[in-house]
Coordinates of C-alpha atoms in Angstrom, one line a residue:
M103 CA 22.0 11.3 1.6
R104 CA 25.6 9.9 0.9
K105 CA 25.5 8.8 -2.4
N106 CA 27.6 4.9 -1.3
Y107 CA 24.8 3.4 1.2
I108 CA 22.8 -0.1 1.9
F109 CA 18.9 0.8 2.3
T110 CA 16.4 -1.6 3.0
S111 CA 11.9 -1.8 3.2
E112 CA 10.0 -4.2 4.2
S113 CA 7.0 -6.3 2.5
I114 CA 4.2 -8.0 4.2
S115 CA 1.9 -11.1 3.2
E116 CA -1.6 -11.3 2.6
G117 CA -2.1 -13.3 5.8
H118 CA -0.1 -10.8 7.9
P119 CA -2.8 -9.6 10.6
D120 CA -2.2 -6.3 9.9
K121 CA -2.6 -6.7 6.2
V122 CA -6.0 -8.7 6.8
C123 CA -7.7 -6.3 8.6
D124 CA -6.1 -3.7 5.9
Q125 CA -8.0 -6.3 3.8
I126 CA -11.7 -6.4 5.5
S127 CA -11.7 -2.6 5.7
D128 CA -11.3 -2.1 2.6
A129 CA -13.8 -4.7 1.4
I130 CA -16.3 -2.9 3.3
L131 CA -15.3 -0.3 1.7
D132 CA -15.4 -1.6 -1.6
A133 CA -19.2 -3.2 -1.4
F134 CA -20.3 0.2 0.3
L135 CA -18.8 1.9 -2.9
E136 CA -20.5 -0.3 -5.3
Q137 CA -24.4 -0.1 -3.8
D138 CA -23.8 4.0 -3.2
K139 CA -20.6 5.4 -4.6
D140 CA -21.5 8.5 -2.1
S141 CA -20.6 6.2 0.4
R142 CA -18.9 8.3 3.7
V143 CA -16.8 5.0 4.7
A144 CA -14.1 5.0 8.0
V145 CA -13.9 1.5 9.1
E146 CA -11.3 -0.2 10.8
C147 CA -10.2 -3.9 12.3
A148 CA -8.5 -5.2 14.9
V149 CA -7.8 -8.7 15.2
K150 CA -6.4 -11.5 17.7
D151 CA -7.0 -15.2 18.3
N152 CA -9.9 -16.1 16.4
F153 CA -11.7 -13.1 16.9
L154 CA -12.4 -10.1 14.8
L155 CA -13.7 -6.3 15.4
I156 CA -14.9 -4.3 13.4
F157 CA -15.3 -0.6 14.5
G158 CA -15.9 2.5 12.7
E159 CA -18.4 5.2 10.6
I160 CA -20.4 5.0 7.6
T161 CA -23.4 7.3 6.0
S162 CA -24.5 5.3 3.0
K163 CA -27.2 4.3 1.0
G164 CA -26.5 1.1 0.9
Q165 CA -27.1 -2.3 2.7
V166 CA -24.0 -4.0 3.3
D167 CA -24.2 -7.6 5.4
I168 CA -20.6 -7.0 7.0
E169 CA -20.0 -10.0 8.5
S170 CA -21.0 -11.6 5.6
I171 CA -18.0 -9.5 3.7
A172 CA -15.2 -10.1 6.3
R173 CA -15.5 -13.6 6.8
K174 CA -15.7 -14.1 2.6
K175 CA -12.3 -12.3 2.5
I176 CA -10.4 -13.7 5.5
I177 CA -11.5 -17.6 3.5
E178 CA -10.1 -16.0 0.6
I179 CA -6.7 -15.1 2.8
G180 CA -6.6 -18.7 3.5
Y181 CA -7.5 -18.8 6.3
D182 CA -10.4 -21.7 6.1
K183 CA -9.0 -23.9 9.1
D184 CA -9.1 -24.2 12.6
E185 CA -5.5 -26.1 13.2
Y186 CA -5.0 -22.4 12.5
G187 CA -6.9 -20.8 15.3
F188 CA -7.9 -17.8 12.6
N189 CA -11.0 -19.4 10.9
G190 CA -13.3 -17.1 9.1
K191 CA -15.9 -19.8 8.7
N192 CA -16.4 -19.7 12.7
C193 CA -14.2 -17.0 14.1
E194 CA -16.3 -14.1 16.7
I195 CA -17.2 -11.1 14.7
E196 CA -18.3 -8.3 16.7
I197 CA -19.2 -4.8 14.8
K198 CA -19.1 -1.2 16.4
V199 CA -20.0 1.1 13.5
S200 CA -22.5 4.6 13.1
E201 CA -22.9 7.4 10.9
Q202 CA -20.3 9.5 10.1
S203 CA -20.4 12.7 12.9
P204 CA -23.2 15.6 11.0
E205 CA -20.5 18.2 12.0
I206 CA -17.8 16.7 10.0
A207 CA -20.0 16.1 6.7
Q208 CA -20.7 20.0 7.1
G209 CA -17.4 20.7 6.5
V210 CA -17.3 18.1 3.2
D211 CA -20.5 18.2 1.7
E212 CA -20.3 20.0 -1.5
K213 CA -23.7 22.2 -1.5
E214 CA -24.6 25.2 -3.2
G215 CA -22.6 28.2 -3.5
K216 CA -19.9 25.7 -1.3
E217 CA -17.2 23.5 -2.7
Q218 CA -16.2 19.9 -1.5
G219 CA -14.1 20.1 1.8
A220 CA -11.4 17.8 3.1
G221 CA -12.2 15.4 5.4
D222 CA -10.2 15.8 7.7
Q223 CA -6.8 18.2 8.1
G224 CA -3.0 16.3 7.0
L225 CA -0.5 16.2 5.4
M226 CA 0.6 14.4 2.5
F227 CA 3.6 13.2 0.6
G228 CA 3.7 11.7 -2.9
Y229 CA 7.7 10.6 -4.2
A230 CA 8.8 9.2 -7.2
T231 CA 12.2 7.9 -8.9
N232 CA 13.6 7.7 -12.3
E233 CA 15.6 4.2 -10.4
T234 CA 13.2 1.5 -11.6
P235 CA 10.2 1.1 -14.7
E236 CA 7.8 1.6 -12.2
F237 CA 9.1 5.0 -11.1
M238 CA 9.8 3.4 -7.5
P239 CA 12.7 2.8 -5.0
L240 CA 14.2 -0.4 -5.9
P241 CA 13.8 -1.6 -2.3
I242 CA 10.3 -1.9 -2.1
I243 CA 9.9 -2.9 -5.8
L244 CA 11.2 -5.9 -5.1
A245 CA 9.6 -6.9 -1.4
H246 CA 6.5 -6.4 -2.6
K247 CA 7.5 -8.9 -5.9
L248 CA 8.5 -11.1 -3.2
M249 CA 5.7 -11.4 -1.3
K250 CA 3.1 -11.7 -4.4
K251 CA 5.0 -14.4 -5.4
R252 CA 5.5 -16.0 -2.7
A253 CA 1.2 -16.1 -2.7
E254 CA 1.7 -17.1 -5.8
V255 CA 3.7 -20.3 -5.4
R256 CA 1.7 -20.9 -2.0
K257 CA -2.0 -20.6 -3.6
S258 CA -1.0 -22.8 -7.4
G259 CA 0.5 -25.5 -4.4
E260 CA 3.9 -25.4 -5.7
I261 CA 5.2 -25.0 -2.9
P262 CA 2.0 -26.5 -0.6
Y263 CA 3.0 -26.6 2.8
L264 CA 3.6 -22.3 3.0
R265 CA 0.9 -20.9 5.6
P266 CA -0.9 -17.5 4.4
D267 CA 1.6 -15.6 7.0
G268 CA 5.3 -13.5 6.4
K269 CA 7.0 -10.8 5.3
T270 CA 10.2 -9.9 3.6
Q271 CA 13.1 -7.5 4.1
V272 CA 15.2 -6.6 1.0
S273 CA 18.5 -4.2 1.6
V274 CA 19.9 -2.7 -1.8
E275 CA 23.4 -1.4 -2.1
Y276 CA 23.6 1.7 -3.8
K277 CA 26.7 3.2 -5.7
N278 CA 27.0 6.9 -6.3
G279 CA 22.9 7.3 -5.5
K280 CA 22.9 4.1 -7.7
P281 CA 21.0 0.9 -6.7
L282 CA 24.3 -1.5 -7.6
C283 CA 23.6 -5.5 -5.9
I284 CA 21.2 -6.8 -3.3
D285 CA 23.1 -6.6 -0.1
S286 CA 20.5 -9.4 2.4
I287 CA 17.1 -10.6 1.9
V288 CA 15.0 -11.2 5.3
F289 CA 11.9 -13.8 4.1
S290 CA 9.8 -15.3 7.0
T291 CA 7.1 -17.8 6.1
Q292 CA 4.4 -19.7 7.5
H293 CA 4.6 -22.6 7.0
D294 CA 2.9 -26.1 8.1
K295 CA 3.7 -28.6 11.2
G296 CA 7.1 -30.9 10.1
I297 CA 8.9 -28.9 7.2
D298 CA 12.7 -29.8 7.4
N299 CA 13.9 -25.9 7.3
D300 CA 16.9 -26.7 4.4
I301 CA 13.8 -27.8 2.6
L302 CA 12.2 -24.5 2.9
K303 CA 14.9 -22.5 2.2
R304 CA 15.9 -23.9 -0.8
D305 CA 12.5 -23.8 -2.1
I306 CA 12.2 -20.1 -1.1
I307 CA 15.3 -19.4 -3.0
N308 CA 14.9 -21.6 -5.7
K309 CA 10.9 -20.8 -6.3
V310 CA 10.3 -17.8 -5.1
I311 CA 14.3 -15.7 -4.6
Q312 CA 15.5 -16.2 -7.6
P313 CA 12.5 -15.7 -10.4
V314 CA 12.1 -11.9 -8.8
C315 CA 15.6 -10.9 -7.5
G316 CA 17.8 -12.8 -9.8
R317 CA 19.6 -9.6 -11.6
W318 CA 20.4 -8.2 -8.5
I319 CA 21.6 -11.3 -6.4
N320 CA 25.9 -11.8 -6.4
K321 CA 27.9 -14.4 -4.5
N322 CA 27.4 -11.5 -1.6
T323 CA 24.3 -11.5 -1.1
K324 CA 23.1 -13.1 2.0
Y325 CA 20.0 -14.7 3.0
Y326 CA 17.7 -14.8 6.2
I327 CA 15.0 -17.3 5.4
N328 CA 12.7 -17.9 8.8
P329 CA 16.1 -17.0 10.4
V330 CA 14.6 -18.5 13.6
G331 CA 13.8 -21.5 12.2
K332 CA 10.1 -22.6 12.8
F333 CA 7.2 -20.1 12.0
I334 CA 3.9 -22.5 12.4
I335 CA 2.0 -20.2 14.0
G336 CA 1.6 -17.1 13.0
G337 CA -1.7 -14.8 12.0
P338 CA -3.8 -13.3 14.1
V339 CA -2.5 -16.4 16.8
G340 CA 1.1 -15.3 17.1
D341 CA 0.0 -11.8 16.7
S342 CA -2.8 -9.1 16.7
G343 CA -3.6 -7.1 13.9
V344 CA -5.0 -3.6 13.4
T345 CA -6.0 -1.3 9.6
G346 CA -3.6 1.0 9.2
R347 CA 0.0 0.1 10.8
K348 CA 1.7 -0.4 7.9
I349 CA 1.5 3.0 6.2
I350 CA 5.2 2.4 4.9
A351 CA 5.1 -0.4 3.4
D352 CA 1.8 1.0 1.6
T353 CA 3.9 3.2 0.4
Y354 CA 7.5 4.0 -0.5
G355 CA 9.0 1.7 1.9
G356 CA 10.6 4.6 3.6
H357 CA 12.3 6.8 0.6
G358 CA 10.5 9.8 0.9
S359 CA 8.5 11.2 3.9
H360 CA 5.4 10.1 4.8
G361 CA 2.6 12.2 7.3
G362 CA 1.1 9.3 9.3
G363 CA -2.6 8.5 7.5
A364 CA -3.2 5.2 6.6
F365 CA -5.3 4.3 3.6
S366 CA -7.8 1.3 3.4
G367 CA -10.9 1.7 5.0
K368 CA -10.9 4.9 4.2
D369 CA -13.6 7.0 1.6
P370 CA -12.0 9.6 -1.3
S371 CA -13.6 12.1 0.1
K372 CA -10.7 11.4 3.0
V373 CA -7.8 13.2 1.7
D374 CA -5.3 10.9 4.2
R375 CA -5.8 8.8 0.4
S376 CA -7.2 10.8 -2.2
A377 CA -4.2 13.5 -1.8
A378 CA -1.8 10.6 -1.2
Y379 CA -2.8 9.2 -4.2
I380 CA -3.0 12.5 -6.8
A381 CA 0.6 13.7 -5.1
R382 CA 1.9 10.6 -6.5
Y383 CA 0.3 10.8 -9.5
I384 CA 1.9 14.7 -9.6
A385 CA 5.3 13.2 -8.3
K386 CA 5.5 10.1 -11.4
N387 CA 5.1 12.1 -14.2
I388 CA 7.5 15.1 -13.1
V389 CA 10.3 12.1 -12.8
A390 CA 9.0 10.7 -16.0
S391 CA 8.8 14.2 -17.9
G392 CA 13.1 14.2 -17.3
L393 CA 12.2 17.6 -15.0
A394 CA 13.7 15.8 -12.4
N395 CA 15.2 12.5 -11.4
K396 CA 13.3 12.2 -8.1
C397 CA 10.8 14.2 -6.7
E398 CA 8.7 14.4 -3.5
I399 CA 5.6 16.5 -3.5
Q400 CA 3.7 17.5 0.3
M401 CA -0.1 18.6 0.5
S402 CA -2.0 19.7 3.5
Y403 CA -5.1 20.2 3.9
A404 CA -7.6 21.5 6.6
I405 CA -10.8 20.1 7.7
G406 CA -14.0 21.4 5.2
I407 CA -11.7 23.9 3.2
A408 CA -10.9 23.1 -0.3
E409 CA -8.3 24.1 -1.7
P410 CA -4.5 22.9 -0.2
V411 CA -3.2 25.0 2.7
S412 CA 0.5 23.7 1.0
V413 CA 2.3 22.9 -2.1
L414 CA 6.1 21.9 -1.8
I415 CA 8.1 20.2 -4.3
N416 CA 11.8 18.4 -3.5
C417 CA 13.7 17.1 -6.2
F418 CA 17.3 16.3 -3.8
G419 CA 18.8 18.0 -6.0
T420 CA 18.3 16.7 -9.1
N421 CA 15.7 19.5 -10.8
K422 CA 16.2 20.2 -14.2
I423 CA 14.4 23.2 -14.0
P424 CA 14.0 25.1 -10.6
E425 CA 11.3 23.5 -8.2
E426 CA 9.2 26.9 -7.9
E427 CA 8.6 26.3 -11.4
I428 CA 7.7 22.9 -11.0
E429 CA 5.3 23.9 -8.1
R430 CA 4.1 26.3 -10.8
L431 CA 3.2 23.5 -13.0
V432 CA 2.0 21.4 -10.3
R433 CA -0.8 23.8 -9.1
E434 CA -1.3 25.1 -12.9
K435 CA -2.3 21.7 -14.5
F436 CA -3.0 19.2 -11.1
P437 CA -6.2 19.2 -9.6
L438 CA -5.4 19.9 -6.0
K439 CA -9.2 19.7 -4.7
P440 CA -10.5 17.1 -3.3
A441 CA -13.9 16.7 -5.7
E442 CA -11.3 17.5 -8.3
I443 CA -9.3 15.0 -7.1
I444 CA -12.0 12.4 -6.9
K445 CA -13.5 13.3 -10.4
Y446 CA -9.9 13.3 -11.9
L447 CA -8.7 9.9 -10.5
D448 CA -12.1 8.3 -10.7
L449 CA -11.8 7.5 -7.0
K450 CA -15.4 6.5 -6.0
R451 CA -15.0 3.0 -7.9
P452 CA -15.4 0.4 -5.8
I453 CA -11.7 -0.9 -6.5
Y454 CA -9.6 -0.5 -2.9
S455 CA -9.9 -4.4 -2.3
K456 CA -6.3 -4.9 -4.0
T457 CA -4.8 -1.8 -3.3
C458 CA -3.5 -2.7 0.3
I459 CA -1.5 -5.9 -0.2
Y460 CA 1.7 -5.0 -2.2
G461 CA 1.6 -1.4 -2.6
H462 CA -0.9 1.3 -3.2
F463 CA 1.6 3.0 -5.9
G464 CA 4.4 1.6 -8.3
R465 CA 1.5 -1.4 -10.1
N466 CA 0.0 -1.6 -13.6
D467 CA -3.5 -2.0 -12.9
P468 CA -5.3 0.1 -15.2
D469 CA -7.8 0.6 -11.9
F470 CA -5.1 2.3 -10.4
T471 CA -5.3 5.7 -12.0
W472 CA -2.8 7.5 -10.1
E473 CA -0.3 5.4 -11.9
K474 CA -0.9 6.7 -15.7
L475 CA 1.8 8.7 -17.3
D476 CA -0.4 11.1 -19.3
M477 CA 0.8 14.1 -18.0
V478 CA 4.0 14.1 -19.4
G479 CA 3.8 15.9 -22.5
D480 CA 2.2 18.8 -20.7
L481 CA 4.7 19.0 -17.9
K482 CA 7.4 18.8 -20.7
G483 CA 5.7 21.6 -23.1

């Protein structure tokens, strides 16, 4: 990539219909893991108007009222009034769930003389950069923080007329490969009827954007706040939603690469999730140790096979030692087999509901074990 450019990333609010589906899927996963840590869960949702479809495969000793979990999550998000057109108290819910295929289970289950294999084939990426304290690209970190701040002022009543749906987009100007300032911010937020657009713009700039992005804003920064005017009809009434449709916002905002696999609703035996988490952990520790300024790792798996099919390190020319040497360290010091990853990161816990809004990476939360920097010393040594 050239040295001077503008890069854009987006984040989506908890009330966006795709994120509604992600949160319900992960809430169901958490409920099963809470009762049976060995639950196998692959649950997706689709939502439109006042209708929710929950479908997928679950094999578990747990007994969970899936419908109640879904309604509770919808109300928690903020869809609790008929005037929104989608209401967790009375929406129609249809559930189509069966057990995991025994053929898949045969390849994944750990048995005497056989290691746990990957839950499917696929390729996963992890990425880290030293351009922010979170070791994440600046555009996606700012976008997530804007959406999180928006949720705070909505729920606290500081901006009482906001409704659950919304999204933002942050474009950062880079000079000599380093972030210089914010070029523009697009901010679309659902709101109540009768709200003056000038008041909304003022409130969003003063109470959301400035507190989050102040140090990166200058006199040339452009704002596009509700650029088409009113945004009253939102959520599943304004657009349909599906689990796993915001994979770039969930990861690195377009920096680095993506293997295509979504996270939400999948237990950690699915390497789409667990391998992507360990890949982030590895890349972050490599960058934090000073071995590179940027690092991307690709890992790939075959269904039923424990060892990764391939491991590739790319430091974009910022590495301080040969990439082949970094790859050797990765294979030597980090767990790469599914069972090892799950144990190392302690992934059989009901922690996933909070991962699927504001990004799976770059967050300071003790439950996010893939964000720890406890391998820096080993890599430096």
